[in-house]
Amino acid sequence: MPTIDLETETGRKEALRRMLTIRQFDTTAGERFADGEIPGFVHLYIGEEAVGVGACSALEDDDYITSTHRGHGHCIAKGLDPKPMMAELYGKREGYCNGKGGSMHIADVDAGMLGANGIVGAGPPLGTGAALTIDRKGEDRVALSFLGDGAVAQGQVHSAANLAATWDLPVIFLVENNHYGEGTPVEEQHNVENLSATAGAYNVPGITVDGMDITAVNEAVTEARERARAGDGPTFIEAETYRFHGHFEGDEELYREDDEVERWEARDPIETFAQRLIDRGELTNEEYEALQSEVETTIEEALEYAQSAEEPAPEEAYDDMFAAEVPEITEFARRVRADGGDPDGGER
Amino acid sequence: MPTIDLETETGRKEALRRMLTIRQFDTTAGERFADGEIPGFVHLYIGEEAVGVGACSALEDDDYITSTHRGHGHCIAKGLDPKPMMAELYGKREGYCNGKGGSMHIADVDAGMLGANGIVGAGPPLGTGAALTIDRKGEDRVALSFLGDGAVAQGQVHSAANLAATWDLPVIFLVENNHYGEGTPVEEQHNVENLSATAGAYNVPGITVDGMDITAVNEAVTEARERARAGDGPTFIEAETYRFHGHFEGDEELYREDDEVERWEARDPIETFAQRLIDRGELTNEEYEALQSEVETTIEEALEYAQSAEEPAPEEAYDDMFAAEVPEITEFARRVRADGGDPDGGER
Amino acid sequence: MASAGLEAEATETMTVREAIRETLREEMARDEDVFLMGEDIATMGGVLDVTGDLHEQFGKDRVRDTPIGESGFMGAATGAAATGSRPVVEIMFSDFLGVAMEQVMNQMAKMRYMFGGKTEMPVTVRTTEGGGMGAASQHSGTVHSWIAHFPGLMAVAPGTPAAAKGLLKSAIRSDDPVFFFENKMIYEQSGEVPVDEDFTIPLGEAHVEREGSDVTVIATQRLVGESLSVADELEGDTDVEVIDLRSLYPLDTDTIVESLEKTGRLVVADESPLSYGTHAEVVARAVENAFYSLDAPIQRVGVPDTHMPFSPSLEREVLPDGAEVRDAIERIV
Amino acid sequence: MASAGLEAEATETMTVREAIRETLREEMARDEDVFLMGEDIATMGGVLDVTGDLHEQFGKDRVRDTPIGESGFMGAATGAAATGSRPVVEIMFSDFLGVAMEQVMNQMAKMRYMFGGKTEMPVTVRTTEGGGMGAASQHSGTVHSWIAHFPGLMAVAPGTPAAAKGLLKSAIRSDDPVFFFENKMIYEQSGEVPVDEDFTIPLGEAHVEREGSDVTVIATQRLVGESLSVADELEGDTDVEVIDLRSLYPLDTDTIVESLEKTGRLVVADESPLSYGTHAEVVARAVENAFYSLDAPIQRVGVPDTHMPFSPSLEREVLPDGAEVRDAIERIV
Ligand SMILES: Cc1ncc(C[n+]2csc(CCOP(=O)(O)OP(=O)(O)O)c2C)c(N)n1
Ligand SMILES: Cc1ncc(C[n+]2csc(CCOP(=O)(O)OP(=O)(O)O)c2C)c(N)n1
Ligand SMILES: [Mg+2]
Ligand SMILES: [Mg+2]
């Protein structure tokens, strides 16, 4: 059973809710970052919601995903809880990573979310590895790796795709082509019209879909998932989409024109999907507004949760390096925390 | 003007001579290695001569090539001298690399030969870099990178191909598909029928040619060279070929059947080309035999040269690390050579 | 070429960021073969705004935005350097060097030696290091110790704007591969920089930033400034000599030894993870060459073998700082 | 689990190669989640014949020949380890680690920490190191110092067949990433190996191979055997203690300190390039923890910051050996 069945009315409403949740989460994160409350970097998913939700809806709960630096949307789409997500952005102990990861490393391995990733192109090899576990253990699940258009230039993506294709591993590669890698347009990063052309190098199906249309994404992933489960190996999907905000919050966006942004904003994946449901009579305007305010409440609560959560204690910095106890770390921690301790050097 | 013009009779005879020279060089190298005279590894090019000679003939003298671990054939095809080549295999000071490189690192940058390479897949990025120099300086030359079928699984090959295609750099990628990467058949390394399918991922021409036919290879490279010079960017060529010997000398070849080897041997690229010249009346059997014995003499002389050449002096090991003088190396050399020297540690 | 001393030269006040950018500008103007390549260094001016407006002056042919493929473009830079170019590569964050390490370690670092000295490798690799920005584990690494360890590579890491200029000039003019490590927390730090367009600092020279007789602090990058502040605080009490190590490889053993002959006590402060870090090599040089001058155990200040955690309170904990340098000094004087 | 001591246990004579292969066999038989992947490790049995016949017993699903893409399959091993597999990866020659370093340094080494401890990373990476085969610069590197330096990775390097077995078992059973470095020149070296299928050696323990009171030689890999021979040669003259360091990270400071308290003199012999190598870290630990026991400058024996040249006469020159260990001892006793 897919996580969210877009063939059903409830499913479609749930998908809409998730897209709205992403939008609201990232709007809030962007504001809080601009206000200096959230440290580090944040990369917002606003505008790309149909890709994440369309894809993760087609997965089952125990399928794996690997994500990117732009991971909030994937997390919410995969069913992660906005509270510990936001707490992680705030670097709090209640965050998914106890404050050690931040926006770029949110993970919930038990939920099949193998981590946002600060390294462009690192996800596909990891997804291939998850698929290898699945394959070797004969499990009935798949892995899906999100990657950006820019990431398609990374060698390790290709090395992994070659491995997955050769071994028929149950993994799906989903390129979110938002037309830029930071400030560089996709045409300056690649020589192909469509990045799904990559599939040809590995003799796997390659397909380009409208990433502003949740249904199109969902169908492509559903099909790819079937292929994967049937032992027919990977599929390479390109979803054409757009990020409405800058690459990171604070980006001056000198590399693109306002009217390009407006053209894409006119195709807002949430508005168009909501309108479709309204047109079909599945959703009333009132219900839509109610949904929006529910989601606002959810994110407000997440924000409050995060803001009032505890800072990790400094000495927690020394935890989690290894499963085993490592004397170096214990010793260095002791030295730093004891304000230096004794001069050592053995006995005089 | 191509290095060797296969449209002319002299050119064809010269090409035949080069193929024979490679065959003879590598036969000798294999024997001397088996006898324990040549240290390290040697990877023989026997059976693949039409690829190297077909390709390098189409280049001009000042074009660049990057090679592989199986580099002897490329060197000879590019016009390098068998004497310092053989001396290098013997680790002698008169070798191309003064004995520092050996079989896997023969290079002659002035002759446009940017090195054999012990790292599978490392050549294409280097060739792309040579093409970048050419492009930036507006030079009228090209670069050609040889790579094996196995190397096509290496990420850096793809990252380089993407760069070269996006920047329209004058580089040619020539895959020598000899159907094995060490003991692993190409089908276990890739999912595609033809490795030229890789070209599609970069929207450049991809072509598969018969690598046992020097003319076919030559024509493909001639065309690719024209494209490159015209500013139209890279071409991805696959030449189907076969190595008649093991991966390295001493390989037991448990991974392939004798009759497969025999089938390919029946298509010997030298014999078939010579026969074609004989059939056309361009070459008599006597001339062919004379050519063979000339080549034998050349290689015998190279062997004698190498055997009687000088060993590098041990202290030469400390040369050539940097263009600049680096005190560490001077100091370590002093310490080792002076049997330790004084205990240092400053004054007592 | 001008000497390394700053005395009596005309200077101007600039930040580390400006010193790097202006040096790139001067070297590109001076030598046509010099060009820059990296991710978003042209149109965006670099994510940490180092290359800034250089593309406007030199065009996108000489300030090249690359696709996101460090293995490909590092290899291309290596191939370009072997054929007569003088590329300056930017690796946005030093953690990304992992992507390109094959070309760095097996080609760039080895080509000259393997070819018996018959090629040059005039390539400079600029990259940012260090914690302090809340950038978490994959954007905060300090990796210069392993580059310094790898034979065939030179590595420098300036602690001041003047050092940034002088070392970057030497790096670009060098015929060897040089890694230039920029700590991201000192881009805004300002200081006097010689205006001389030929002001270079030899690769392999440390610099005594402040003389002292009680204890030597050998520091790098951000910790140079912090150690100087500590030295000021301790003024009157303890007379601290502060050395900016500047070059990690080659490493200036002589300056270390000279200082130790005077002070007999050593603190090494560097943001590398402690085990197998730059500190250890400085200790080894000291023990090999100034053993009989040493009066107390050498103290190492660095990152306690963790990655950089995201949360600011955790990051502060593991980042070495002036207070730790001070503690280390107090432990041995 | 059995202890590290070899005393009174049933043993059998085997080579390092056999010890590794049989350990792999036992661990695969013991735990279904363990599987091997690497280039030509199945049909060919590994280019240096370590995996040998294992594929015949376990099939090509558990002894996997990979395509030649270290970045891809190292990443796949990392992803597999994060999802319940226990992969053992072979990187044919350690120089090839450069291809896979991104996955090693940013994923395998950091994942657990970045995720707040919420994942395990039970992966073992086996690879060969070292010169002596005429394999030239790209197939002879000794890179364990930079793996040992990188936070989040453990690194071991056995000097004897028994250590090979005990450390490899611990590596495979560990829930952390462990690099297992095999010096290619000692594959044929034989010795007594405990037959116990649960014989493990704790990661992070050095081992005194020979007791002595005049000078301590801390050696790794091939240099353990060579140092033992030197100790025999010097018998009667100088009483040499020889320690097989075994674990590079964690590093056994206690054993080092204990030995130095007895001998006061230290030689560190390891095939890493000298600058920033394993030697330096051992020196630093000694100086931090046994400063007042040291009677003479510490001596480092290693590769003099060159790559491995091809020519046997050159290779012999730069390779550290027993004679250099002996010289180093004689310099300080
Ligand atoms: C290996 C690596 N190189 C460079 C970067 C810096 N970087 C972060 S995001 C980004 C752009 C990625 O573009 P794309 O893959 O299209 O994803 P998008 O940001 O558009 O979602 C770059 C270059 C990185 N994080 N990792
Ligand atoms: C990065 C790297 N990985 C692995 C190897 C070991 N190796 C040497 S040759 C070879 C096979 C290469 O196959 P292919 O590219 O088809 O070239 P061929 O030997 O068939 O000419 C391998 C795996 C290597 N040298 N470099
Ligand atoms: Mg993008
Ligand atoms: Mg092949």
Short mmCIF file of C-alpha atoms in Angstrom, two decimals, chain B residues 254, chain D residues 21 25 28 36 40-46 49-65:
data_model
loop_
_atom_site.label_atom_id
_atom_site.label_comp_id
_atom_site.label_asym_id
_atom_site.label_seq_id
_atom_site.Cartn_x
_atom_site.Cartn_y
_atom_site.Cartn_z
CA LEU B 254 40.15 -18.67 -15.65
CA ARG D 21 41.12 -15.50 4.04
CA ARG D 25 35.48 -17.48 5.76
CA MET D 28 30.85 -15.15 6.68
CA LEU D 36 32.34 -9.10 0.47
CA ASP D 40 37.84 -9.22 -9.11
CA ILE D 41 37.58 -10.78 -5.67
CA ALA D 42 35.36 -13.64 -6.84
CA THR D 43 36.20 -15.25 -10.18
CA MET D 44 39.83 -14.14 -9.99
CA GLY D 45 40.10 -14.61 -6.23
CA GLY D 46 41.55 -11.14 -5.85
CA ASP D 49 44.88 -13.84 -4.15
CA VAL D 50 43.50 -12.99 -0.74
CA THR D 51 39.84 -13.88 -1.21
CA GLY D 52 40.86 -16.95 -3.22
CA ASP D 53 38.18 -19.62 -3.28
CA LEU D 54 35.66 -17.88 -1.02
CA HIS D 55 33.21 -17.33 -3.87
CA GLU D 56 33.06 -21.07 -4.45
CA GLN D 57 31.85 -21.62 -0.92
CA PHE D 58 29.57 -18.59 -0.54
CA GLY D 59 28.52 -17.82 -4.10
CA LYS D 60 28.84 -14.64 -6.08
CA ASP D 61 26.02 -13.02 -4.13
CA ARG D 62 28.16 -12.91 -1.00
CA VAL D 63 31.50 -12.49 -2.73
CA ARG D 64 30.65 -9.79 -5.21
CA ASP D 65 32.74 -8.75 -8.18
#
